[in-house]
């Protein structure tokens, strides 16, 4: 009897913790959860360390959480982030795989970032040791991206002729058209 | 009220709104030569990084076929550079994010070229057939493949009437960090979702404009004030295979 009571109590407790966590999440974003991202969501276990935010990486030299936490939970953080990015379009740097890669980059003697196919790669070094197959880099890039990725596309406002967004552009275009007309 | 009169009432309203706004928000510059230059305020695209996509928006493209020239492939190149796909000269397995098509009227010989990419259907057949839920439509109308759960069955490729999707056959390395793509998954035009999320226009749209063609317009189809909606309200535009009733997000003018 007592055992059953305990069981019921723990279920109730669990449920309330769960709904609390959900409510907090909803409040934080103040937007309805996407149906795909709702459902039994992963709740972060308590960390002994405070979460380090984007702006603090450089200052503290720390990862987003303490090492002990990250060793056990990095995949959960990444999975949570992947879903909110994919379905909700939230592309903040925090917990993003791209940010992990940019920070945990290992360089070879020539100063070039090494790929995950090399066992010295940050992710590979551990995953090879524990023999857990790493799937992320089938699609994702395992080295920091080159800044030139979009450099070749000049940033010119589209449809400048109709959408001149400030008065100097309008003036410039006016002068040009006057010239053409004369 | 019958369907037709409802529709007319709606069109009337949008026209009135358009005229009202044309009076208020538009900077008009009358030039000596009698040329009038109108400058619409740039629609605000940006939202905060931590905010969810706005479900009241629906992103779309309007392609003015008359402005698209035959020898130009700027949009295709821009897409390839931006998203890191390459053509290996093997059409059977090459990526098909965006293609230039050429159509010819057999009677008059009149030819037109224009780009075709994923049409970002409001009722996407690719999503209907996907057995895993990988193919999905985002709240703002952008149709994507969640490659984390795509099993590469390619049902969606078969279902898409626009042949807009392709399958990655070979292992890849050094992808763009903003455009993950890998062997065994299906991919298609993402409407440059990573750029849209930071308030930019898709790469093809920017390149077409910077090359001086301006054949592509990107914007919110749900916003009466956006340039794309204004154009659609003013000019006759088409959806390819409108008979399928998919309500595409990509529209064509002068086709
Ligand atoms: S054009 Fe094809 S891939 Fe794009 S949403 Fe429509 S059916 Fe899906
Ligand atoms: S290939 Fe992937 S996205 Fe396409 S239908 Fe199959 S599981 Fe869905």
GROMACS .gro file of C-alpha atoms and ligand atoms in nm:
model
  453
    1UNK     CA    1   0.000   0.000   0.000
    2UNK     CA    2   0.272   0.237   0.104
    3UNK     CA    3   0.469   0.147  -0.206
    4UNK     CA    4   0.173   0.236  -0.428
    5UNK     CA    5   0.126   0.565  -0.246
    6UNK     CA    6   0.489   0.644  -0.307
    7UNK     CA    7   0.453   0.555  -0.670
    8UNK     CA    8   0.150   0.781  -0.713
    9UNK     CA    9   0.322   1.061  -0.530
   10UNK     CA   10   0.627   1.039  -0.749
   11UNK     CA   11   0.415   1.040  -1.063
   12UNK     CA   12   0.232   1.351  -0.940
   13UNK     CA   13   0.563   1.512  -0.850
   14UNK     CA   14   0.706   1.426  -1.186
   15UNK     CA   15   0.402   1.563  -1.365
   16UNK     CA   16   0.415   1.890  -1.176
   17UNK     CA   17   0.786   1.933  -1.238
   18UNK     CA   18   0.722   1.861  -1.602
   19UNK     CA   19   0.443   2.112  -1.639
   20UNK     CA   20   0.647   2.371  -1.449
   21UNK     CA   21   0.935   2.320  -1.687
   22UNK     CA   22   0.702   2.351  -1.983
   23UNK     CA   23   0.542   2.664  -1.846
   24UNK     CA   24   0.883   2.818  -1.792
   25UNK     CA   25   0.981   2.730  -2.146
   26UNK     CA   26   0.665   2.881  -2.288
   27UNK     CA   27   0.708   3.195  -2.085
   28UNK     CA   28   1.066   3.233  -2.191
   29UNK     CA   29   0.980   3.239  -2.561
   30UNK     CA   30   0.630   3.372  -2.513
   31UNK     CA   31   0.525   3.183  -2.827
   32UNK     CA   32   0.320   2.868  -2.874
   33UNK     CA   33   0.540   2.561  -2.907
   34UNK     CA   34   0.554   2.410  -3.251
   35UNK     CA   35   0.360   2.081  -3.248
   36UNK     CA   36   0.676   1.900  -3.351
   37UNK     CA   37   0.876   2.044  -3.065
   38UNK     CA   38   0.607   1.998  -2.800
   39UNK     CA   39   0.541   1.652  -2.662
   40UNK     CA   40   0.769   1.501  -2.401
   41UNK     CA   41   1.045   1.752  -2.406
   42UNK     CA   42   1.385   1.696  -2.264
   43UNK     CA   43   1.430   1.875  -1.935
   44UNK     CA   44   1.783   1.973  -1.850
   45UNK     CA   45   1.920   1.810  -1.536
   46UNK     CA   46   2.051   2.050  -1.274
   47UNK     CA   47   2.398   2.165  -1.347
   48UNK     CA   48   2.641   2.254  -1.073
   49UNK     CA   49   2.766   2.535  -1.287
   50UNK     CA   50   2.579   2.833  -1.426
   51UNK     CA   51   2.515   2.839  -1.795
   52UNK     CA   52   2.773   3.055  -1.970
   53UNK     CA   53   2.626   3.285  -2.230
   54UNK     CA   54   2.755   3.374  -2.573
   55UNK     CA   55   2.917   3.695  -2.468
   56UNK     CA   56   3.100   3.522  -2.183
   57UNK     CA   57   3.287   3.255  -2.378
   58UNK     CA   58   3.580   3.480  -2.445
   59UNK     CA   59   3.590   3.627  -2.095
   60UNK     CA   60   3.566   3.307  -1.897
   61UNK     CA   61   3.722   3.066  -2.145
   62UNK     CA   62   3.454   2.824  -2.030
   63UNK     CA   63   3.220   2.598  -2.223
   64UNK     CA   64   2.844   2.658  -2.205
   65UNK     CA   65   2.832   2.437  -1.895
   66UNK     CA   66   3.093   2.263  -1.682
   67UNK     CA   67   3.288   1.976  -1.836
   68UNK     CA   68   3.125   1.707  -1.625
   69UNK     CA   69   2.779   1.820  -1.740
   70UNK     CA   70   2.883   1.856  -2.101
   71UNK     CA   71   3.037   1.508  -2.117
   72UNK     CA   72   2.704   1.354  -2.024
   73UNK     CA   73   2.459   1.597  -2.181
   74UNK     CA   74   2.610   1.763  -2.487
   75UNK     CA   75   2.398   1.545  -2.716
   76UNK     CA   76   2.080   1.652  -2.540
   77UNK     CA   77   2.167   2.019  -2.563
   78UNK     CA   78   2.246   1.975  -2.931
   79UNK     CA   79   1.930   1.784  -3.003
   80UNK     CA   80   1.716   2.042  -2.826
   81UNK     CA   81   1.889   2.318  -3.018
   82UNK     CA   82   1.857   2.136  -3.349
   83UNK     CA   83   1.480   2.111  -3.309
   84UNK     CA   84   1.422   2.472  -3.214
   85UNK     CA   85   1.645   2.584  -3.500
   86UNK     CA   86   1.489   2.355  -3.756
   87UNK     CA   87   1.124   2.410  -3.668
   88UNK     CA   88   1.116   2.747  -3.497
   89UNK     CA   89   1.397   2.916  -3.687
   90UNK     CA   90   1.573   3.018  -3.366
   91UNK     CA   91   1.933   3.060  -3.472
   92UNK     CA   92   2.094   3.205  -3.162
   93UNK     CA   93   2.453   3.091  -3.119
   94UNK     CA   94   2.389   2.942  -2.781
   95UNK     CA   95   2.430   2.560  -2.784
   96UNK     CA   96   2.464   2.559  -3.161
   97UNK     CA   97   2.681   2.289  -3.315
   98UNK     CA   98   2.845   2.552  -3.530
   99UNK     CA   99   2.955   2.735  -3.219
  100UNK     CA  100   3.093   2.415  -3.063
  101UNK     CA  101   3.295   2.353  -3.377
  102UNK     CA  102   3.424   2.709  -3.393
  103UNK     CA  103   3.544   2.695  -3.033
  104UNK     CA  104   3.669   2.337  -3.005
  105UNK     CA  105   3.875   2.350  -3.321
  106UNK     CA  106   4.198   2.150  -3.336
  107UNK     CA  107   4.460   2.265  -3.583
  108UNK     CA  108   4.732   2.061  -3.751
  109UNK     CA  109   5.095   2.168  -3.773
  110UNK     CA  110   5.021   2.383  -4.074
  111UNK     CA  111   4.755   2.569  -3.872
  112UNK     CA  112   4.469   2.417  -4.070
  113UNK     CA  113   4.158   2.299  -3.888
  114UNK     CA  114   4.140   1.920  -3.888
  115UNK     CA  115   3.834   1.730  -3.997
  116UNK     CA  116   3.644   1.472  -3.801
  117UNK     CA  117   3.806   1.196  -4.009
  118UNK     CA  118   4.124   1.267  -3.814
  119UNK     CA  119   4.122   1.110  -3.464
  120UNK     CA  120   4.266   1.429  -3.318
  121UNK     CA  121   3.942   1.616  -3.396
  122UNK     CA  122   3.779   1.725  -3.071
  123UNK     CA  123   3.467   1.513  -3.120
  124UNK     CA  124   3.645   1.220  -3.284
  125UNK     CA  125   3.903   1.184  -3.006
  126UNK     CA  126   3.639   1.092  -2.751
  127UNK     CA  127   3.392   0.918  -2.979
  128UNK     CA  128   3.659   0.688  -3.116
  129UNK     CA  129   3.774   0.604  -2.765
  130UNK     CA  130   3.426   0.508  -2.647
  131UNK     CA  131   3.337   0.356  -2.988
  132UNK     CA  132   3.018   0.558  -3.035
  133UNK     CA  133   2.946   0.636  -3.397
  134UNK     CA  134   2.927   1.005  -3.468
  135UNK     CA  135   2.652   1.093  -3.713
  136UNK     CA  136   2.646   1.474  -3.703
  137UNK     CA  137   2.917   1.521  -3.962
  138UNK     CA  138   2.748   1.317  -4.232
  139UNK     CA  139   2.569   1.644  -4.304
  140UNK     CA  140   2.730   1.911  -4.085
  141UNK     CA  141   3.069   2.059  -4.141
  142UNK     CA  142   3.329   1.944  -3.887
  143UNK     CA  143   3.555   2.249  -3.918
  144UNK     CA  144   3.487   2.621  -3.880
  145UNK     CA  145   3.335   2.764  -4.195
  146UNK     CA  146   3.536   2.993  -4.417
  147UNK     CA  147   3.424   3.353  -4.385
  148UNK     CA  148   3.413   3.369  -4.766
  149UNK     CA  149   3.099   3.157  -4.775
  150UNK     CA  150   2.876   3.443  -4.880
  151UNK     CA  151   3.140   3.702  -4.964
  152UNK     CA  152   3.106   3.647  -5.336
  153UNK     CA  153   2.750   3.774  -5.337
  154UNK     CA  154   2.763   4.150  -5.319
  155UNK     CA  155   2.517   4.301  -5.074
  156UNK     CA  156   2.311   4.534  -5.285
  157UNK     CA  157   1.949   4.599  -5.189
  158UNK     CA  158   1.726   4.403  -5.421
  159UNK     CA  159   1.509   4.596  -5.662
  160UNK     CA  160   1.695   4.914  -5.592
  161UNK     CA  161   1.490   5.088  -5.855
  162UNK     CA  162   1.166   5.044  -5.661
  163UNK     CA  163   1.286   4.993  -5.311
  164UNK     CA  164   1.539   5.263  -5.247
  165UNK     CA  165   1.533   5.264  -4.870
  166UNK     CA  166   1.691   5.595  -4.785
  167UNK     CA  167   1.684   5.942  -4.926
  168UNK     CA  168   2.045   5.940  -5.046
  169UNK     CA  169   1.973   5.638  -5.263
  170UNK     CA  170   1.664   5.809  -5.398
  171UNK     CA  171   1.866   6.120  -5.474
  172UNK     CA  172   2.143   5.922  -5.639
  173UNK     CA  173   1.896   5.743  -5.855
  174UNK     CA  174   1.720   6.069  -5.939
  175UNK     CA  175   2.047   6.222  -6.054
  176UNK     CA  176   2.116   5.914  -6.262
  177UNK     CA  177   1.776   5.919  -6.426
  178UNK     CA  178   1.799   6.291  -6.496
  179UNK     CA  179   2.131   6.230  -6.665
  180UNK     CA  180   1.979   5.955  -6.874
  181UNK     CA  181   1.685   6.174  -6.972
  182UNK     CA  182   1.893   6.473  -7.082
  183UNK     CA  183  -2.254   3.646  -5.037
  184UNK     CA  184  -2.143   3.424  -5.316
  185UNK     CA  185  -1.782   3.320  -5.357
  186UNK     CA  186  -1.731   3.552  -5.648
  187UNK     CA  187  -1.860   3.864  -5.479
  188UNK     CA  188  -1.659   3.780  -5.168
  189UNK     CA  189  -1.350   3.762  -5.382
  190UNK     CA  190  -1.434   4.089  -5.551
  191UNK     CA  191  -1.491   4.254  -5.218
  192UNK     CA  192  -1.152   4.130  -5.107
  193UNK     CA  193  -0.981   4.255  -5.422
  194UNK     CA  194  -1.156   4.590  -5.383
  195UNK     CA  195  -1.039   4.616  -5.028
  196UNK     CA  196  -0.682   4.529  -5.113
  197UNK     CA  197  -0.686   4.785  -5.394
  198UNK     CA  198  -0.822   5.050  -5.163
  199UNK     CA  199  -0.562   4.961  -4.901
  200UNK     CA  200  -0.297   4.974  -5.166
  201UNK     CA  201  -0.405   5.319  -5.284
  202UNK     CA  202  -0.432   5.445  -4.929
  203UNK     CA  203  -0.085   5.323  -4.849
  204UNK     CA  204   0.049   5.444  -5.180
  205UNK     CA  205  -0.059   5.790  -5.068
  206UNK     CA  206   0.089   5.765  -4.722
  207UNK     CA  207   0.405   5.558  -4.703
  208UNK     CA  208   0.557   5.605  -5.044
  209UNK     CA  209   0.816   5.866  -5.119
  210UNK     CA  210   0.755   6.010  -5.463
  211UNK     CA  211   1.017   6.203  -5.648
  212UNK     CA  212   0.906   6.392  -5.956
  213UNK     CA  213   1.192   6.452  -6.193
  214UNK     CA  214   1.232   6.736  -6.439
  215UNK     CA  215   1.204   6.501  -6.729
  216UNK     CA  216   0.859   6.391  -6.627
  217UNK     CA  217   0.991   6.064  -6.487
  218UNK     CA  218   0.848   5.983  -6.146
  219UNK     CA  219   1.054   5.783  -5.906
  220UNK     CA  220   0.874   5.603  -5.630
  221UNK     CA  221   1.050   5.465  -5.327
  222UNK     CA  222   0.864   5.221  -5.106
  223UNK     CA  223   0.989   5.186  -4.751
  224UNK     CA  224   1.187   4.863  -4.712
  225UNK     CA  225   0.973   4.608  -4.527
  226UNK     CA  226   1.120   4.512  -4.193
  227UNK     CA  227   1.235   4.154  -4.228
  228UNK     CA  228   1.445   4.112  -3.918
  229UNK     CA  229   1.324   3.944  -3.604
  230UNK     CA  230   1.522   3.874  -3.293
  231UNK     CA  231   1.747   3.567  -3.295
  232UNK     CA  232   1.568   3.413  -2.998
  233UNK     CA  233   1.221   3.461  -3.142
  234UNK     CA  234   1.025   3.196  -3.318
  235UNK     CA  235   0.932   3.240  -3.683
  236UNK     CA  236   0.620   3.447  -3.724
  237UNK     CA  237   0.332   3.221  -3.831
  238UNK     CA  238   0.142   3.523  -3.963
  239UNK     CA  239   0.403   3.560  -4.235
  240UNK     CA  240   0.428   3.364  -4.554
  241UNK     CA  241   0.744   3.402  -4.753
  242UNK     CA  242   0.724   3.392  -5.128
  243UNK     CA  243   0.896   3.483  -5.450
  244UNK     CA  244   0.770   3.667  -5.752
  245UNK     CA  245   0.960   3.602  -6.073
  246UNK     CA  246   0.917   3.849  -6.357
  247UNK     CA  247   0.982   3.631  -6.660
  248UNK     CA  248   1.022   3.930  -6.893
  249UNK     CA  249   1.323   4.047  -6.695
  250UNK     CA  250   1.490   3.707  -6.697
  251UNK     CA  251   1.739   3.682  -6.984
  252UNK     CA  252   1.831   3.361  -7.158
  253UNK     CA  253   2.207   3.372  -7.121
  254UNK     CA  254   2.200   3.456  -6.750
  255UNK     CA  255   2.239   3.197  -6.477
  256UNK     CA  256   2.320   3.431  -6.190
  257UNK     CA  257   2.051   3.289  -5.962
  258UNK     CA  258   2.168   2.932  -6.012
  259UNK     CA  259   2.531   3.022  -5.950
  260UNK     CA  260   2.444   3.229  -5.643
  261UNK     CA  261   2.247   2.937  -5.500
  262UNK     CA  262   2.534   2.698  -5.562
  263UNK     CA  263   2.785   2.933  -5.397
  264UNK     CA  264   2.558   3.008  -5.105
  265UNK     CA  265   2.453   2.653  -5.029
  266UNK     CA  266   2.766   2.471  -5.139
  267UNK     CA  267   2.623   2.231  -5.396
  268UNK     CA  268   2.803   2.161  -5.720
  269UNK     CA  269   2.705   2.017  -6.053
  270UNK     CA  270   2.923   1.724  -6.158
  271UNK     CA  271   2.785   1.702  -6.508
  272UNK     CA  272   2.576   1.398  -6.423
  273UNK     CA  273   2.213   1.510  -6.441
  274UNK     CA  274   2.093   1.176  -6.308
  275UNK     CA  275   2.241   1.242  -5.964
  276UNK     CA  276   2.323   1.614  -5.960
  277UNK     CA  277   2.167   1.848  -5.704
  278UNK     CA  278   1.853   2.021  -5.830
  279UNK     CA  279   1.796   2.318  -5.604
  280UNK     CA  280   1.722   2.563  -5.882
  281UNK     CA  281   1.716   2.529  -6.260
  282UNK     CA  282   1.665   2.761  -6.553
  283UNK     CA  283   1.389   2.640  -6.780
  284UNK     CA  284   1.322   2.743  -7.139
  285UNK     CA  285   0.976   2.723  -7.286
  286UNK     CA  286   0.880   2.779  -7.645
  287UNK     CA  287   0.547   2.845  -7.806
  288UNK     CA  288   0.553   2.600  -8.099
  289UNK     CA  289   0.325   2.820  -8.306
  290UNK     CA  290   0.487   3.158  -8.271
  291UNK     CA  291   0.835   3.041  -8.177
  292UNK     CA  292   0.825   3.283  -7.881
  293UNK     CA  293   1.073   3.170  -7.615
  294UNK     CA  294   1.099   3.246  -7.245
  295UNK     CA  295   1.343   3.141  -6.976
  296UNK     CA  296   1.294   3.150  -6.603
  297UNK     CA  297   1.419   2.978  -6.289
  298UNK     CA  298   1.222   2.703  -6.118
  299UNK     CA  299   1.292   2.590  -5.766
  300UNK     CA  300   1.087   2.445  -5.480
  301UNK     CA  301   0.761   2.638  -5.506
  302UNK     CA  302   0.707   2.631  -5.128
  303UNK     CA  303   0.353   2.505  -5.165
  304UNK     CA  304   0.097   2.588  -4.899
  305UNK     CA  305  -0.036   2.234  -4.945
  306UNK     CA  306   0.287   2.052  -5.023
  307UNK     CA  307   0.248   1.699  -5.163
  308UNK     CA  308   0.604   1.622  -5.050
  309UNK     CA  309   0.490   1.667  -4.690
  310UNK     CA  310   0.177   1.459  -4.748
  311UNK     CA  311   0.371   1.156  -4.864
  312UNK     CA  312   0.668   1.169  -4.630
  313UNK     CA  313   0.648   0.860  -4.408
  314UNK     CA  314   0.876   0.997  -4.135
  315UNK     CA  315   0.763   1.356  -4.098
  316UNK     CA  316   1.102   1.478  -4.218
  317UNK     CA  317   0.946   1.682  -4.494
  318UNK     CA  318   0.764   1.969  -4.328
  319UNK     CA  319   0.635   2.321  -4.375
  320UNK     CA  320   0.762   2.579  -4.133
  321UNK     CA  321   0.515   2.816  -3.971
  322UNK     CA  322   0.614   3.090  -4.215
  323UNK     CA  323   0.549   2.874  -4.520
  324UNK     CA  324   0.903   2.760  -4.601
  325UNK     CA  325   0.908   2.390  -4.693
  326UNK     CA  326   1.213   2.206  -4.563
  327UNK     CA  327   1.357   1.859  -4.511
  328UNK     CA  328   1.461   1.773  -4.158
  329UNK     CA  329   1.763   1.567  -4.256
  330UNK     CA  330   1.797   1.439  -3.902
  331UNK     CA  331   1.495   1.218  -3.959
  332UNK     CA  332   1.487   1.178  -4.338
  333UNK     CA  333   1.544   0.814  -4.431
  334UNK     CA  334   1.610   0.884  -4.798
  335UNK     CA  335   1.307   0.697  -4.927
  336UNK     CA  336   1.261   0.963  -5.197
  337UNK     CA  337   0.881   0.949  -5.190
  338UNK     CA  338   0.883   1.326  -5.180
  339UNK     CA  339   1.089   1.345  -5.498
  340UNK     CA  340   0.822   1.141  -5.672
  341UNK     CA  341   0.538   1.346  -5.525
  342UNK     CA  342   0.673   1.689  -5.614
  343UNK     CA  343   0.514   1.806  -5.939
  344UNK     CA  344   0.799   2.051  -5.998
  345UNK     CA  345   1.086   1.801  -5.971
  346UNK     CA  346   1.227   2.038  -5.715
  347UNK     CA  347   1.396   1.781  -5.497
  348UNK     CA  348   1.709   1.574  -5.536
  349UNK     CA  349   1.891   1.307  -5.345
  350UNK     CA  350   2.250   1.320  -5.224
  351UNK     CA  351   2.423   1.010  -5.358
  352UNK     CA  352   2.782   1.063  -5.250
  353UNK     CA  353   2.941   1.133  -4.913
  354UNK     CA  354   3.013   1.503  -4.868
  355UNK     CA  355   3.267   1.703  -4.674
  356UNK     CA  356   3.321   2.072  -4.609
  357UNK     CA  357   2.958   2.169  -4.649
  358UNK     CA  358   2.854   2.522  -4.568
  359UNK     CA  359   2.792   2.542  -4.197
  360UNK     CA  360   2.456   2.711  -4.257
  361UNK     CA  361   2.345   2.454  -4.517
  362UNK     CA  362   2.405   2.103  -4.385
  363UNK     CA  363   2.356   1.837  -4.650
  364UNK     CA  364   2.462   1.476  -4.660
  365UNK     CA  365   2.450   1.141  -4.830
  366UNK     CA  366   2.125   0.951  -4.802
  367UNK     CA  367   1.896   1.251  -4.756
  368UNK     CA  368   1.678   1.453  -4.988
  369UNK     CA  369   1.728   1.824  -5.034
  370UNK     CA  370   1.571   2.118  -5.213
  371UNK     CA  371   1.558   2.495  -5.218
  372UNK     CA  372   1.532   2.620  -4.860
  373UNK     CA  373   1.442   2.973  -4.969
  374UNK     CA  374   1.779   3.047  -4.802
  375UNK     CA  375   1.611   2.998  -4.468
  376UNK     CA  376   1.933   3.087  -4.281
  377UNK     CA  377   1.940   3.424  -4.456
  378UNK     CA  378   1.567   3.483  -4.411
  379UNK     CA  379   1.609   3.415  -4.039
  380UNK     CA  380   1.864   3.692  -4.013
  381UNK     CA  381   1.651   3.933  -4.218
  382UNK     CA  382   1.822   3.896  -4.554
  383UNK     CA  383   1.682   3.799  -4.890
  384UNK     CA  384   1.763   3.469  -5.060
  385UNK     CA  385   2.096   3.458  -5.245
  386UNK     CA  386   1.934   3.424  -5.589
  387UNK     CA  387   1.721   3.734  -5.530
  388UNK     CA  388   2.018   3.942  -5.423
  389UNK     CA  389   2.238   3.828  -5.708
  390UNK     CA  390   1.970   3.880  -5.972
  391UNK     CA  391   1.921   4.235  -5.845
  392UNK     CA  392   2.290   4.315  -5.817
  393UNK     CA  393   2.344   4.190  -6.170
  394UNK     CA  394   2.089   4.449  -6.278
  395UNK     CA  395   1.803   4.220  -6.378
  396UNK     CA  396   1.580   4.247  -6.072
  397UNK     CA  397   1.364   3.965  -6.199
  398UNK     CA  398   1.316   3.813  -5.853
  399UNK     CA  399   1.128   3.967  -5.564
  400UNK     CA  400   1.121   3.814  -5.221
  401UNK     CA  401   0.873   3.906  -4.952
  402UNK     CA  402   0.582   3.830  -4.725
  403UNK     CA  403   0.274   3.726  -4.921
  404UNK     CA  404   0.054   3.784  -4.616
  405UNK     CA  405   0.161   4.143  -4.572
  406UNK     CA  406  -0.044   4.378  -4.789
  407UNK     CA  407   0.234   4.633  -4.762
  408UNK     CA  408   0.513   4.416  -4.895
  409UNK     CA  409   0.628   4.485  -5.247
  410UNK     CA  410   0.551   4.131  -5.354
  411UNK     CA  411   0.189   4.156  -5.236
  412UNK     CA  412   0.148   4.492  -5.402
  413UNK     CA  413   0.273   4.355  -5.730
  414UNK     CA  414   0.051   4.051  -5.706
  415UNK     CA  415  -0.243   4.279  -5.632
  416UNK     CA  416  -0.159   4.502  -5.927
  417UNK     CA  417  -0.042   4.271  -6.202
  418UNK     CA  418  -0.161   3.938  -6.334
  419UNK     CA  419   0.060   3.666  -6.190
  420UNK     CA  420   0.059   3.291  -6.228
  421UNK     CA  421   0.139   2.984  -6.031
  422UNK     CA  422   0.286   2.699  -6.233
  423UNK     CA  423   0.032   2.419  -6.251
  424UNK     CA  424  -0.219   2.622  -6.055
  425UNK     CA  425  -0.468   2.351  -6.148
  426UNK     CA  426  -0.312   2.128  -5.883
  427UNK     CA  427  -0.435   2.367  -5.617
  428UNK     CA  428  -0.112   2.359  -5.416
  429UNK     CA  429  -0.111   2.736  -5.360
  430UNK     CA  430   0.255   2.787  -5.435
  431UNK     CA  431   0.463   3.054  -5.267
  432UNK     CA  432   0.657   3.115  -5.588
  433UNK     CA  433   0.462   3.320  -5.842
  434UNK     CA  434   0.540   3.418  -6.198
  435UNK     CA  435   0.465   3.741  -6.379
  436UNK     CA  436   0.449   3.767  -6.762
  437UNK     CA  437   0.466   3.393  -6.802
  438LIG     S1  438   0.752   2.242  -5.489
  438LIG    FE1  439   0.780   2.024  -5.448
  438LIG     S2  440   0.930   2.014  -5.283
  438LIG    FE2  441   0.853   2.224  -5.289
  438LIG     S3  442   0.681   2.227  -5.141
  438LIG    FE3  443   0.591   2.185  -5.342
  438LIG     S4  444   0.586   1.961  -5.353
  438LIG    FE4  445   0.727   2.011  -5.186
  439LIG     S1  446   1.318   1.111  -4.868
  439LIG    FE1  447   1.318   1.194  -4.659
  439LIG     S2  448   1.193   1.384  -4.673
  439LIG    FE2  449   1.154   1.265  -4.862
  439LIG     S3  450   0.971   1.145  -4.815
  439LIG    FE3  451   1.146   1.011  -4.763
  439LIG     S4  452   1.187   1.052  -4.544
  439LIG    FE4  453   1.051   1.218  -4.618
   0.00000   0.00000   0.00000
